[in-house]
Short mmCIF file of C-alpha atoms and ligand atoms in Angstrom, two decimals:
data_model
loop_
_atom_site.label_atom_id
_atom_site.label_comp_id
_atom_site.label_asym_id
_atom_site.label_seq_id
_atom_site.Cartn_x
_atom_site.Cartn_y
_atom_site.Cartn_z
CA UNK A 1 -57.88 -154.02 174.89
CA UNK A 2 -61.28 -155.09 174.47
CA UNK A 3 -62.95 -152.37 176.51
CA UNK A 4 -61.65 -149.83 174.59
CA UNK A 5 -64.49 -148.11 172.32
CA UNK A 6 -61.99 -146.70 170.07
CA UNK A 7 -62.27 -143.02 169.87
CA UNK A 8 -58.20 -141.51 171.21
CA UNK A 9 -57.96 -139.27 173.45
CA UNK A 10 -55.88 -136.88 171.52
CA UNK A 11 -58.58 -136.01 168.94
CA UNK A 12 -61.19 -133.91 168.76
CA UNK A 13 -64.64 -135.73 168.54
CA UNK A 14 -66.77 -134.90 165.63
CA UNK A 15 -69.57 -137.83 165.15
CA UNK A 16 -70.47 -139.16 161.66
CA UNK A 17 -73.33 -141.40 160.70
CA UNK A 18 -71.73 -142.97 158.12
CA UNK A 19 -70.41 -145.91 159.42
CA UNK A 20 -71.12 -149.63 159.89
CA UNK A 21 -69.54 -152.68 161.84
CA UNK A 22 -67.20 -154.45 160.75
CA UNK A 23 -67.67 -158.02 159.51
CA UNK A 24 -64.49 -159.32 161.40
CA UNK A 25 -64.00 -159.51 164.86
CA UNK A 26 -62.33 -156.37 166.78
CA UNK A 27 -59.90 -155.57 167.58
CA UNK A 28 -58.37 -158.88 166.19
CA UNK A 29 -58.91 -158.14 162.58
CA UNK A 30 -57.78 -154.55 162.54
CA UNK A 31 -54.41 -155.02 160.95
CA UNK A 32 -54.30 -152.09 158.56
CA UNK A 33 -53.52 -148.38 158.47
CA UNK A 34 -54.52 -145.95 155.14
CA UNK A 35 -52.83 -142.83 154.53
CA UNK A 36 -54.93 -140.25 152.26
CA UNK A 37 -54.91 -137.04 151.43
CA UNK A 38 -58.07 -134.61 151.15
CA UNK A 39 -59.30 -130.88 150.79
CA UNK A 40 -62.01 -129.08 149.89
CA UNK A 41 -62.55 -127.62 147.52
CA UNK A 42 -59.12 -128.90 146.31
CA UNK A 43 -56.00 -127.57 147.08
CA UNK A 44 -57.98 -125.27 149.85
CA UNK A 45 -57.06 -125.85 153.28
CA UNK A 46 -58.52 -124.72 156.18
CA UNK A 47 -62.62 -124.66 155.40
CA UNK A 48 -65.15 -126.63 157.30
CA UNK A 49 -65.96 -128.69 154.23
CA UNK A 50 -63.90 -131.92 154.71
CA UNK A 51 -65.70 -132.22 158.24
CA UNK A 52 -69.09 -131.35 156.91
CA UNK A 53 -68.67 -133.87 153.82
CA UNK A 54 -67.35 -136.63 156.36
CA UNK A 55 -70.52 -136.00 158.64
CA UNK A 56 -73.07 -135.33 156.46
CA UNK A 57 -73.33 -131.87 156.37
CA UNK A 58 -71.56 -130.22 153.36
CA UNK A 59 -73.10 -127.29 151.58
CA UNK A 60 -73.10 -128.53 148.24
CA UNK A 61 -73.72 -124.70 146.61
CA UNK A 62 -70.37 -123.40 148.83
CA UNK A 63 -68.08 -124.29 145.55
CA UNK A 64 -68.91 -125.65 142.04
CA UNK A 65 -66.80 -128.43 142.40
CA UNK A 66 -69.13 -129.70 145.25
CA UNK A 67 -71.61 -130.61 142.69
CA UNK A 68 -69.60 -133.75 142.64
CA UNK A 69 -70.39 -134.74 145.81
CA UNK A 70 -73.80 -135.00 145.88
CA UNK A 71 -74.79 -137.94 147.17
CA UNK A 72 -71.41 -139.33 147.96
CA UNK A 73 -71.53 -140.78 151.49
CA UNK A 74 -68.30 -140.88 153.05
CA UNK A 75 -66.05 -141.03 156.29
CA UNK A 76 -62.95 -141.61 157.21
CA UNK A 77 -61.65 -142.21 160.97
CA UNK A 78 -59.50 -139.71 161.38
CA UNK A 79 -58.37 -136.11 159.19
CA UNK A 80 -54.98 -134.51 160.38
CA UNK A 81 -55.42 -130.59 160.07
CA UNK A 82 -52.30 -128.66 158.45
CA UNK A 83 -50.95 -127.63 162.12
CA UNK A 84 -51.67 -131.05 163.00
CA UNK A 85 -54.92 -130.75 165.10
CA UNK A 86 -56.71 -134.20 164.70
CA UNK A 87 -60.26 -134.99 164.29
CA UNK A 88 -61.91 -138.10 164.94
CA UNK A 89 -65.38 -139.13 163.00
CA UNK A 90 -66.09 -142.62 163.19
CA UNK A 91 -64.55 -144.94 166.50
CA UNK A 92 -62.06 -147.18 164.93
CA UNK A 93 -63.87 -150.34 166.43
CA UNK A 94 -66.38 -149.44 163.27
CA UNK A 95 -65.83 -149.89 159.79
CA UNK A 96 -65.58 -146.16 158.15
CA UNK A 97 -66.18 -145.86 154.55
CA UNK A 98 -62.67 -144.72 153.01
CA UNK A 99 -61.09 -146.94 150.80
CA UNK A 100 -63.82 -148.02 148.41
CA UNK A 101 -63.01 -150.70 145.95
CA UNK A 102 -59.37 -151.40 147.17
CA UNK A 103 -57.36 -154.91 147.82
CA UNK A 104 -54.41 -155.51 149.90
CA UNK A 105 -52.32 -158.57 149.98
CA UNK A 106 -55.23 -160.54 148.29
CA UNK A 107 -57.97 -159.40 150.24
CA UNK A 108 -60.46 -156.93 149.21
CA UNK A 109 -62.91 -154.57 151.13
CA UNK A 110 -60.00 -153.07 152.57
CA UNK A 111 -62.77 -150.67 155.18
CA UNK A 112 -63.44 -154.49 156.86
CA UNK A 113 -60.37 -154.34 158.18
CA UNK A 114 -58.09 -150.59 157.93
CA UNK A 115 -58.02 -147.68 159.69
CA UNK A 116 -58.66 -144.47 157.73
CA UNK A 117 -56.59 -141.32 158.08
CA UNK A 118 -56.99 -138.66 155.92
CA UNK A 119 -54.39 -135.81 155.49
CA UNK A 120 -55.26 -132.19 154.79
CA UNK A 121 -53.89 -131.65 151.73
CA UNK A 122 -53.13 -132.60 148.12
CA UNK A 123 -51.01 -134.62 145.82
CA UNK A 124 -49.55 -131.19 144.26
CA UNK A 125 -48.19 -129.64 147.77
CA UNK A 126 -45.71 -130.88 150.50
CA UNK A 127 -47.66 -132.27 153.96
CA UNK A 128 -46.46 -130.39 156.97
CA UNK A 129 -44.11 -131.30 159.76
CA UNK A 130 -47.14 -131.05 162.20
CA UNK A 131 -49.36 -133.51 160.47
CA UNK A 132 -46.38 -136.36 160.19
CA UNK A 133 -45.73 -135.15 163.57
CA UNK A 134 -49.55 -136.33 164.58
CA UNK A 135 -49.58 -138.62 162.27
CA UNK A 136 -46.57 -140.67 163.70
CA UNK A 137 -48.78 -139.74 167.28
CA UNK A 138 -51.28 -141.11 166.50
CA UNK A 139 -50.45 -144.56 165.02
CA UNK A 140 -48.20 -145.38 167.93
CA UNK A 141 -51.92 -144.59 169.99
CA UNK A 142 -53.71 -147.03 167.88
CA UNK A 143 -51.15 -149.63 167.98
CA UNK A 144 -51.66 -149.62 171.67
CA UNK A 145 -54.88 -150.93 170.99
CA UNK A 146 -55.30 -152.54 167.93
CA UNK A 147 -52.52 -155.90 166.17
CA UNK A 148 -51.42 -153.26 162.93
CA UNK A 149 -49.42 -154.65 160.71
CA UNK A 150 -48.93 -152.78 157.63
CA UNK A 151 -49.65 -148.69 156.75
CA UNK A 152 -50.44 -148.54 153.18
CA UNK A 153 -51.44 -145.49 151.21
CA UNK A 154 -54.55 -145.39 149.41
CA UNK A 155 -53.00 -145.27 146.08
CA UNK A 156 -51.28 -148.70 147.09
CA UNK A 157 -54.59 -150.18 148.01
CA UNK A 158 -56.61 -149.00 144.93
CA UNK A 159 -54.15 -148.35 142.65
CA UNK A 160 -55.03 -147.30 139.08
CA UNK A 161 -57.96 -145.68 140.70
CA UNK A 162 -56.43 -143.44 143.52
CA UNK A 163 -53.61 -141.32 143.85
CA UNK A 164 -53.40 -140.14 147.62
CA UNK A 165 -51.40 -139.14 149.53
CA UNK A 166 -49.35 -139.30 146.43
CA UNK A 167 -45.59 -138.20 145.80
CA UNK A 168 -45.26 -135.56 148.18
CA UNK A 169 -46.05 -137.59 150.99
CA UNK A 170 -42.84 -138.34 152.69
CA UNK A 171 -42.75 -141.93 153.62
CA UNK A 172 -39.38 -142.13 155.01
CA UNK A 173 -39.73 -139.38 157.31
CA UNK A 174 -42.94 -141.02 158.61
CA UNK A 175 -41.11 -143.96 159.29
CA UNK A 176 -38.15 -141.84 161.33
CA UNK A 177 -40.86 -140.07 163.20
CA UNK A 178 -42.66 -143.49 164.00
CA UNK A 179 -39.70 -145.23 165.35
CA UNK A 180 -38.81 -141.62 167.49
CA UNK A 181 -42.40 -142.06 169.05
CA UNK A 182 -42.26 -145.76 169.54
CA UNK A 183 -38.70 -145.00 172.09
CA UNK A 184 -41.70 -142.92 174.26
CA UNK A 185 -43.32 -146.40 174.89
CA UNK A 186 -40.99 -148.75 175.02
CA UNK A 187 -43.33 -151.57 175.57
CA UNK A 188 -44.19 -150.67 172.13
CA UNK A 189 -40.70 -150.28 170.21
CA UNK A 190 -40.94 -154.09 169.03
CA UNK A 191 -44.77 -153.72 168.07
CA UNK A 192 -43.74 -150.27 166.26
CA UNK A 193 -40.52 -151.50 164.60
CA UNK A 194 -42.71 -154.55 163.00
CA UNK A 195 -44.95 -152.16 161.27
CA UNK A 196 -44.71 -152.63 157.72
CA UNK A 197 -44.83 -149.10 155.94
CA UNK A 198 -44.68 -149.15 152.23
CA UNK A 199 -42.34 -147.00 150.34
CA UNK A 200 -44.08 -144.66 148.33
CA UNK A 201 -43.58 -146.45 144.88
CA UNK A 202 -47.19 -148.50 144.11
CA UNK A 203 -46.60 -151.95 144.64
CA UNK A 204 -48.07 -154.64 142.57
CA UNK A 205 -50.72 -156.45 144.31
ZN1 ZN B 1 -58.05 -141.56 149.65
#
């Protein structure tokens, strides 16, 4: 476990410099898993954006919108493609910068201690069966190597302030997908069947 540098195997390296370590121990302290949605500009999928804005890169004059962005330094760990092709930017032994000004079960800082995962897409149009496909993939990976707990979505964690994945994000068929993976590995069935996975209404924190 702890000779694992935490980029998977099943994504596609893409390095970003914004990153830092995390101020609890890891793997230990690694307990949480974010669900978000992204594109760029919004509602367009496909573009080289997301990865460019994630590493640092983005063409701020390709779209108006992007104006926005200037200055904005973020990352997340991973982004799930529409056909489900995964990309990883930041090893998840580091603390990407995701969640921003979020709290979960009374602690805040949630980046100290979560896993990012952004979905290509938006709160306005259904996620494909490829990216819950990977998505379910690729959390049954990281449990393999890190104690998760809980998966949370990023409206849960900031809510008020955030929206993703938002409505369209089908929770329930996550779950289903998760538990299908976990039968794969059944060393990992009990560690997979203890994940807590919120339902998609906001919670009260
Ligand atoms: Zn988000």
């Amino acid at each position: 476990m702890s000779s694992f540098d935490g980029w998977l195997a099943l994504a596609e390296r893409y390095d970003s410099p914004y990153f830092d370590t995390r101020p609890g121990p890891a793997p230990d302290d690694i307990t949480l898993l974010v669900v978000h949605n992204i594109s760029l500009p919004a509602g367009q999928f496909g573009g080289p954006h997301v990865s460019d804005l994630f590493t640092g890169r983005i063409d701020y004059n390709a779209d108006p919108s992007f104006a926005d962005l200037r200055g904005l330094k973020v990352s997340s760990h991973f982004f799930i493609r529409r056909d489900g092709r995964v990309i990883q930017y930041v090893s998840a032994n580091d603390r990407a910068w995701h969640a921003g000004v979020s709290q979960f079960c009374g602690r805040d800082k949630c980046n100290d201690f979560a896993i990012g995962v952004e979905l290509e897409g938006s709160d306005f149009v259904p996620f494909e069966a490829a990216q819950y496909g990977a998505l379910a993939a690729l959390t049954v990976a990281l449990r393999r190597h890190y104690p998760l707990t809980d998966v949370q979505g990023h409206e849960h964690i900031a809510p008020g302030r955030k929206t993703d994945p938002g409505p369209l994000f089908d929770w329930d068929y996550y779950q289903k997908l998760l538990n299908q993976k976990a039968l794969e590995e059944p060393a990992l069935v009990g560690a997979i069947a203890g994940l807590r996975v919120v339902k998609g209404v906001p919670q009260s924190q």
